[in-house]
Amino acid sequence: MPSSPVHARVRHVLILGGTTEARRLAAALEAEPGVRVTTSLAGRVAAPRLPAGEVRIGGFGGPEGLARWLRAHAVDALIDATHPFAGTISFNAARAAATAHVPLLALRRPGWGAQPGDVWHPVPSLAEAAAALPALGGRVFLTTGRMGLAHFAHLTDLWFLVRSVDAPEPPHPPRMTTVLDRGPFTLDGERELLRRHRIDVLVTKDSGAAATAPKLAAAREAGVPVVVVQRPAVPEGVPVAAEPDAAVDWVRALLG
């Protein structure tokens, strides 16, 4: 009598997402045989671009809550593909993975590097960026997102052009114009923004994203100084992949 076929268990991968790389990774893993993909989104954007596979939206309740979710949903691998500046969730992921004994990988796109002609002022935080501005210019193009505007609210003598996906809420600088937009952006478009609004200083986080890099080239051409907020380090001991293909290879090797 022939034996019954043996079916391999479907392996569950949880992606902490919200980035272009996370969506690319979800699409690639969704095509892998025997892999179930769930992407978790923080829910900070009103209309996020949804990835392939299953999606959950909202927080976990800290590292303990994430560890419980990993166990309850039989997660075999955890990939932190959040924004390079989403420091809290990255450290929560490291603690949760250690508690639940789930392998963890960080997917981090490389940061930007200064090129000839750039006038960069690296700073470690948004607070330090705000402190540097009065000496650099009076018309600021602020591209650090809507969540950290409180750091600039006291700069009443400066004018800000703020670009974000969703409308910012107070506290924020009193002299401010908001542009609601989402990348990718073009070099011609960034040149026009700098010219039309007479921008004399740019503030950005070192996200490393190609979709938002044209503002750096436009600033270089115009001789506009750039305050660059440096990204936080990946939690110690967590392996890092620089691109989705490398993360797929990690999953393949891990899950066999």
mmCIF file with all atom_site columns, C-alpha atoms in Angstrom, residues 14-132:
data_model
loop_
_atom_site.group_PDB
_atom_site.id
_atom_site.type_symbol
_atom_site.label_atom_id
_atom_site.label_alt_id
_atom_site.label_comp_id
_atom_site.label_asym_id
_atom_site.label_entity_id
_atom_site.label_seq_id
_atom_site.pdbx_PDB_ins_code
_atom_site.Cartn_x
_atom_site.Cartn_y
_atom_site.Cartn_z
_atom_site.occupancy
_atom_site.B_iso_or_equiv
_atom_site.pdbx_formal_charge
_atom_site.auth_seq_id
_atom_site.auth_comp_id
_atom_site.auth_asym_id
_atom_site.auth_atom_id
_atom_site.pdbx_PDB_model_num
ATOM 1   C CA . LEU A 1 14  ? 7.071  38.310 9.569  1.00 0.00 ? 14  LEU A CA 1
ATOM 2   C CA . ILE A 1 15  ? 8.312  41.522 7.949  1.00 0.00 ? 15  ILE A CA 1
ATOM 3   C CA . LEU A 1 16  ? 8.249  44.746 9.912  1.00 0.00 ? 16  LEU A CA 1
ATOM 4   C CA . GLY A 1 17  ? 7.608  46.955 6.919  1.00 0.00 ? 17  GLY A CA 1
ATOM 5   C CA . GLY A 1 18  ? 6.641  50.358 5.625  1.00 0.00 ? 18  GLY A CA 1
ATOM 6   C CA . THR A 1 19  ? 9.532  50.852 3.189  1.00 0.00 ? 19  THR A CA 1
ATOM 7   C CA . THR A 1 20  ? 10.039 50.248 -0.522 1.00 0.00 ? 20  THR A CA 1
ATOM 8   C CA . GLU A 1 21  ? 12.509 47.503 0.337  1.00 0.00 ? 21  GLU A CA 1
ATOM 9   C CA . ALA A 1 22  ? 9.934  45.815 2.574  1.00 0.00 ? 22  ALA A CA 1
ATOM 10  C CA . ARG A 1 23  ? 7.409  45.732 -0.264 1.00 0.00 ? 23  ARG A CA 1
ATOM 11  C CA . ARG A 1 24  ? 9.988  44.316 -2.662 1.00 0.00 ? 24  ARG A CA 1
ATOM 12  C CA . LEU A 1 25  ? 10.945 41.684 -0.097 1.00 0.00 ? 25  LEU A CA 1
ATOM 13  C CA . ALA A 1 26  ? 7.322  40.695 0.558  1.00 0.00 ? 26  ALA A CA 1
ATOM 14  C CA . ALA A 1 27  ? 6.718  40.234 -3.170 1.00 0.00 ? 27  ALA A CA 1
ATOM 15  C CA . ALA A 1 28  ? 9.849  38.092 -3.529 1.00 0.00 ? 28  ALA A CA 1
ATOM 16  C CA . LEU A 1 29  ? 9.063  35.901 -0.502 1.00 0.00 ? 29  LEU A CA 1
ATOM 17  C CA . GLU A 1 30  ? 5.435  35.520 -1.540 1.00 0.00 ? 30  GLU A CA 1
ATOM 18  C CA . ALA A 1 31  ? 6.752  33.788 -4.669 1.00 0.00 ? 31  ALA A CA 1
ATOM 19  C CA . GLU A 1 32  ? 8.895  31.384 -2.630 1.00 0.00 ? 32  GLU A CA 1
ATOM 20  C CA . PRO A 1 33  ? 7.357  27.895 -2.274 1.00 0.00 ? 33  PRO A CA 1
ATOM 21  C CA . GLY A 1 34  ? 6.404  26.920 1.264  1.00 0.00 ? 34  GLY A CA 1
ATOM 22  C CA . VAL A 1 35  ? 6.705  30.461 2.657  1.00 0.00 ? 35  VAL A CA 1
ATOM 23  C CA . ARG A 1 36  ? 3.879  32.447 4.237  1.00 0.00 ? 36  ARG A CA 1
ATOM 24  C CA . VAL A 1 37  ? 4.530  36.183 4.447  1.00 0.00 ? 37  VAL A CA 1
ATOM 25  C CA . THR A 1 38  ? 2.976  38.686 6.836  1.00 0.00 ? 38  THR A CA 1
ATOM 26  C CA . THR A 1 39  ? 3.952  42.355 6.779  1.00 0.00 ? 39  THR A CA 1
ATOM 27  C CA . SER A 1 40  ? 3.278  44.533 9.802  1.00 0.00 ? 40  SER A CA 1
ATOM 28  C CA . LEU A 1 41  ? 2.729  48.270 9.234  1.00 0.00 ? 41  LEU A CA 1
ATOM 29  C CA . ALA A 1 42  ? 2.814  50.800 12.049 1.00 0.00 ? 42  ALA A CA 1
ATOM 30  C CA . GLY A 1 43  ? -0.280 52.630 10.788 1.00 0.00 ? 43  GLY A CA 1
ATOM 31  C CA . ARG A 1 44  ? 1.244  56.119 10.824 1.00 0.00 ? 44  ARG A CA 1
ATOM 32  C CA . VAL A 1 45  ? 0.360  56.790 7.174  1.00 0.00 ? 45  VAL A CA 1
ATOM 33  C CA . ALA A 1 46  ? -3.326 57.201 6.362  1.00 0.00 ? 46  ALA A CA 1
ATOM 34  C CA . ALA A 1 47  ? -3.201 55.354 3.024  1.00 0.00 ? 47  ALA A CA 1
ATOM 35  C CA . PRO A 1 48  ? -0.111 53.107 2.988  1.00 0.00 ? 48  PRO A CA 1
ATOM 36  C CA . ARG A 1 49  ? 1.050  51.214 -0.065 1.00 0.00 ? 49  ARG A CA 1
ATOM 37  C CA . LEU A 1 50  ? 0.156  47.640 0.767  1.00 0.00 ? 50  LEU A CA 1
ATOM 38  C CA . PRO A 1 51  ? 2.628  44.831 0.080  1.00 0.00 ? 51  PRO A CA 1
ATOM 39  C CA . ALA A 1 52  ? 2.016  41.323 -1.224 1.00 0.00 ? 52  ALA A CA 1
ATOM 40  C CA . GLY A 1 53  ? 0.904  38.663 1.218  1.00 0.00 ? 53  GLY A CA 1
ATOM 41  C CA . GLU A 1 54  ? -0.884 39.142 4.524  1.00 0.00 ? 54  GLU A CA 1
ATOM 42  C CA . VAL A 1 55  ? -0.899 42.550 6.203  1.00 0.00 ? 55  VAL A CA 1
ATOM 43  C CA . ARG A 1 56  ? -1.470 43.659 9.783  1.00 0.00 ? 56  ARG A CA 1
ATOM 44  C CA . ILE A 1 57  ? -1.624 47.300 10.850 1.00 0.00 ? 57  ILE A CA 1
ATOM 45  C CA . GLY A 1 58  ? -0.840 48.687 14.295 1.00 0.00 ? 58  GLY A CA 1
ATOM 46  C CA . GLY A 1 59  ? 1.615  48.232 17.110 1.00 0.00 ? 59  GLY A CA 1
ATOM 47  C CA . PHE A 1 60  ? 2.335  45.101 19.132 1.00 0.00 ? 60  PHE A CA 1
ATOM 48  C CA . GLY A 1 61  ? 2.542  46.613 22.597 1.00 0.00 ? 61  GLY A CA 1
ATOM 49  C CA . GLY A 1 62  ? 6.298  46.750 23.002 1.00 0.00 ? 62  GLY A CA 1
ATOM 50  C CA . PRO A 1 63  ? 8.819  43.908 22.825 1.00 0.00 ? 63  PRO A CA 1
ATOM 51  C CA . GLU A 1 64  ? 6.758  41.664 25.112 1.00 0.00 ? 64  GLU A CA 1
ATOM 52  C CA . GLY A 1 65  ? 3.709  42.020 22.866 1.00 0.00 ? 65  GLY A CA 1
ATOM 53  C CA . LEU A 1 66  ? 5.765  41.325 19.761 1.00 0.00 ? 66  LEU A CA 1
ATOM 54  C CA . ALA A 1 67  ? 7.299  38.233 21.372 1.00 0.00 ? 67  ALA A CA 1
ATOM 55  C CA . ARG A 1 68  ? 3.809  36.944 22.190 1.00 0.00 ? 68  ARG A CA 1
ATOM 56  C CA . TRP A 1 69  ? 2.720  37.560 18.573 1.00 0.00 ? 69  TRP A CA 1
ATOM 57  C CA . LEU A 1 70  ? 5.742  35.690 17.237 1.00 0.00 ? 70  LEU A CA 1
ATOM 58  C CA . ARG A 1 71  ? 4.907  32.674 19.372 1.00 0.00 ? 71  ARG A CA 1
ATOM 59  C CA . ALA A 1 72  ? 1.144  32.772 18.797 1.00 0.00 ? 72  ALA A CA 1
ATOM 60  C CA . HIS A 1 73  ? 1.532  32.935 15.014 1.00 0.00 ? 73  HIS A CA 1
ATOM 61  C CA . ALA A 1 74  ? 4.370  30.412 14.786 1.00 0.00 ? 74  ALA A CA 1
ATOM 62  C CA . VAL A 1 75  ? 6.800  32.829 13.150 1.00 0.00 ? 75  VAL A CA 1
ATOM 63  C CA . ASP A 1 76  ? 9.960  31.145 11.884 1.00 0.00 ? 76  ASP A CA 1
ATOM 64  C CA . ALA A 1 77  ? 11.876 34.273 10.863 1.00 0.00 ? 77  ALA A CA 1
ATOM 65  C CA . LEU A 1 78  ? 11.593 37.989 11.596 1.00 0.00 ? 78  LEU A CA 1
ATOM 66  C CA . ILE A 1 79  ? 12.886 40.687 9.243  1.00 0.00 ? 79  ILE A CA 1
ATOM 67  C CA . ASP A 1 80  ? 13.099 44.286 10.386 1.00 0.00 ? 80  ASP A CA 1
ATOM 68  C CA . ALA A 1 81  ? 12.655 46.237 7.146  1.00 0.00 ? 81  ALA A CA 1
ATOM 69  C CA . THR A 1 82  ? 11.413 49.425 8.787  1.00 0.00 ? 82  THR A CA 1
ATOM 70  C CA . HIS A 1 83  ? 12.711 52.917 8.026  1.00 0.00 ? 83  HIS A CA 1
ATOM 71  C CA . PRO A 1 84  ? 16.355 53.399 9.082  1.00 0.00 ? 84  PRO A CA 1
ATOM 72  C CA . PHE A 1 85  ? 15.129 55.948 11.654 1.00 0.00 ? 85  PHE A CA 1
ATOM 73  C CA . ALA A 1 86  ? 12.467 53.730 13.223 1.00 0.00 ? 86  ALA A CA 1
ATOM 74  C CA . GLY A 1 87  ? 14.795 53.071 16.123 1.00 0.00 ? 87  GLY A CA 1
ATOM 75  C CA . THR A 1 88  ? 12.250 52.037 18.758 1.00 0.00 ? 88  THR A CA 1
ATOM 76  C CA . ILE A 1 89  ? 10.703 49.207 16.751 1.00 0.00 ? 89  ILE A CA 1
ATOM 77  C CA . SER A 1 90  ? 14.169 47.958 15.765 1.00 0.00 ? 90  SER A CA 1
ATOM 78  C CA . PHE A 1 91  ? 15.258 47.586 19.391 1.00 0.00 ? 91  PHE A CA 1
ATOM 79  C CA . ASN A 1 92  ? 11.861 46.101 20.292 1.00 0.00 ? 92  ASN A CA 1
ATOM 80  C CA . ALA A 1 93  ? 12.325 43.578 17.478 1.00 0.00 ? 93  ALA A CA 1
ATOM 81  C CA . ALA A 1 94  ? 15.762 42.590 18.780 1.00 0.00 ? 94  ALA A CA 1
ATOM 82  C CA . ARG A 1 95  ? 14.434 42.032 22.289 1.00 0.00 ? 95  ARG A CA 1
ATOM 83  C CA . ALA A 1 96  ? 11.338 40.178 21.083 1.00 0.00 ? 96  ALA A CA 1
ATOM 84  C CA . ALA A 1 97  ? 13.320 37.910 18.761 1.00 0.00 ? 97  ALA A CA 1
ATOM 85  C CA . ALA A 1 98  ? 15.698 37.005 21.577 1.00 0.00 ? 98  ALA A CA 1
ATOM 86  C CA . THR A 1 99  ? 12.783 36.285 23.934 1.00 0.00 ? 99  THR A CA 1
ATOM 87  C CA . ALA A 1 100 ? 10.855 34.168 21.427 1.00 0.00 ? 100 ALA A CA 1
ATOM 88  C CA . HIS A 1 101 ? 14.013 32.513 20.000 1.00 0.00 ? 101 HIS A CA 1
ATOM 89  C CA . VAL A 1 102 ? 13.183 33.646 16.465 1.00 0.00 ? 102 VAL A CA 1
ATOM 90  C CA . PRO A 1 103 ? 16.034 34.471 14.046 1.00 0.00 ? 103 PRO A CA 1
ATOM 91  C CA . LEU A 1 104 ? 16.155 38.186 13.180 1.00 0.00 ? 104 LEU A CA 1
ATOM 92  C CA . LEU A 1 105 ? 17.591 40.043 10.187 1.00 0.00 ? 105 LEU A CA 1
ATOM 93  C CA . ALA A 1 106 ? 17.693 43.808 9.617  1.00 0.00 ? 106 ALA A CA 1
ATOM 94  C CA . LEU A 1 107 ? 17.148 44.976 6.047  1.00 0.00 ? 107 LEU A CA 1
ATOM 95  C CA . ARG A 1 108 ? 18.780 48.411 5.725  1.00 0.00 ? 108 ARG A CA 1
ATOM 96  C CA . ARG A 1 109 ? 19.459 50.263 2.512  1.00 0.00 ? 109 ARG A CA 1
ATOM 97  C CA . PRO A 1 110 ? 22.924 51.912 2.502  1.00 0.00 ? 110 PRO A CA 1
ATOM 98  C CA . GLY A 1 111 ? 23.099 55.527 3.619  1.00 0.00 ? 111 GLY A CA 1
ATOM 99  C CA . TRP A 1 112 ? 23.968 58.460 1.377  1.00 0.00 ? 112 TRP A CA 1
ATOM 100 C CA . GLY A 1 113 ? 27.525 59.683 0.909  1.00 0.00 ? 113 GLY A CA 1
ATOM 101 C CA . ALA A 1 114 ? 28.656 63.248 0.326  1.00 0.00 ? 114 ALA A CA 1
ATOM 102 C CA . GLN A 1 115 ? 29.833 64.054 -3.201 1.00 0.00 ? 115 GLN A CA 1
ATOM 103 C CA . PRO A 1 116 ? 32.148 66.792 -4.484 1.00 0.00 ? 116 PRO A CA 1
ATOM 104 C CA . GLY A 1 117 ? 30.353 70.116 -4.188 1.00 0.00 ? 117 GLY A CA 1
ATOM 105 C CA . ASP A 1 118 ? 28.144 69.058 -1.275 1.00 0.00 ? 118 ASP A CA 1
ATOM 106 C CA . VAL A 1 119 ? 28.055 71.302 1.783  1.00 0.00 ? 119 VAL A CA 1
ATOM 107 C CA . TRP A 1 120 ? 26.894 68.878 4.461  1.00 0.00 ? 120 TRP A CA 1
ATOM 108 C CA . HIS A 1 121 ? 26.524 69.440 8.180  1.00 0.00 ? 121 HIS A CA 1
ATOM 109 C CA . PRO A 1 122 ? 26.115 66.016 9.848  1.00 0.00 ? 122 PRO A CA 1
ATOM 110 C CA . VAL A 1 123 ? 24.226 66.029 13.168 1.00 0.00 ? 123 VAL A CA 1
ATOM 111 C CA . PRO A 1 124 ? 23.198 63.179 15.487 1.00 0.00 ? 124 PRO A CA 1
ATOM 112 C CA . SER A 1 125 ? 19.566 64.180 16.072 1.00 0.00 ? 125 SER A CA 1
ATOM 113 C CA . LEU A 1 126 ? 16.656 66.402 15.045 1.00 0.00 ? 126 LEU A CA 1
ATOM 114 C CA . ALA A 1 127 ? 17.308 68.580 18.088 1.00 0.00 ? 127 ALA A CA 1
ATOM 115 C CA . GLU A 1 128 ? 20.885 69.161 16.894 1.00 0.00 ? 128 GLU A CA 1
ATOM 116 C CA . ALA A 1 129 ? 19.570 69.907 13.395 1.00 0.00 ? 129 ALA A CA 1
ATOM 117 C CA . ALA A 1 130 ? 17.291 72.594 14.818 1.00 0.00 ? 130 ALA A CA 1
ATOM 118 C CA . ALA A 1 131 ? 20.187 74.082 16.783 1.00 0.00 ? 131 ALA A CA 1
ATOM 119 C CA . ALA A 1 132 ? 22.327 74.316 13.630 1.00 0.00 ? 132 ALA A CA 1
#
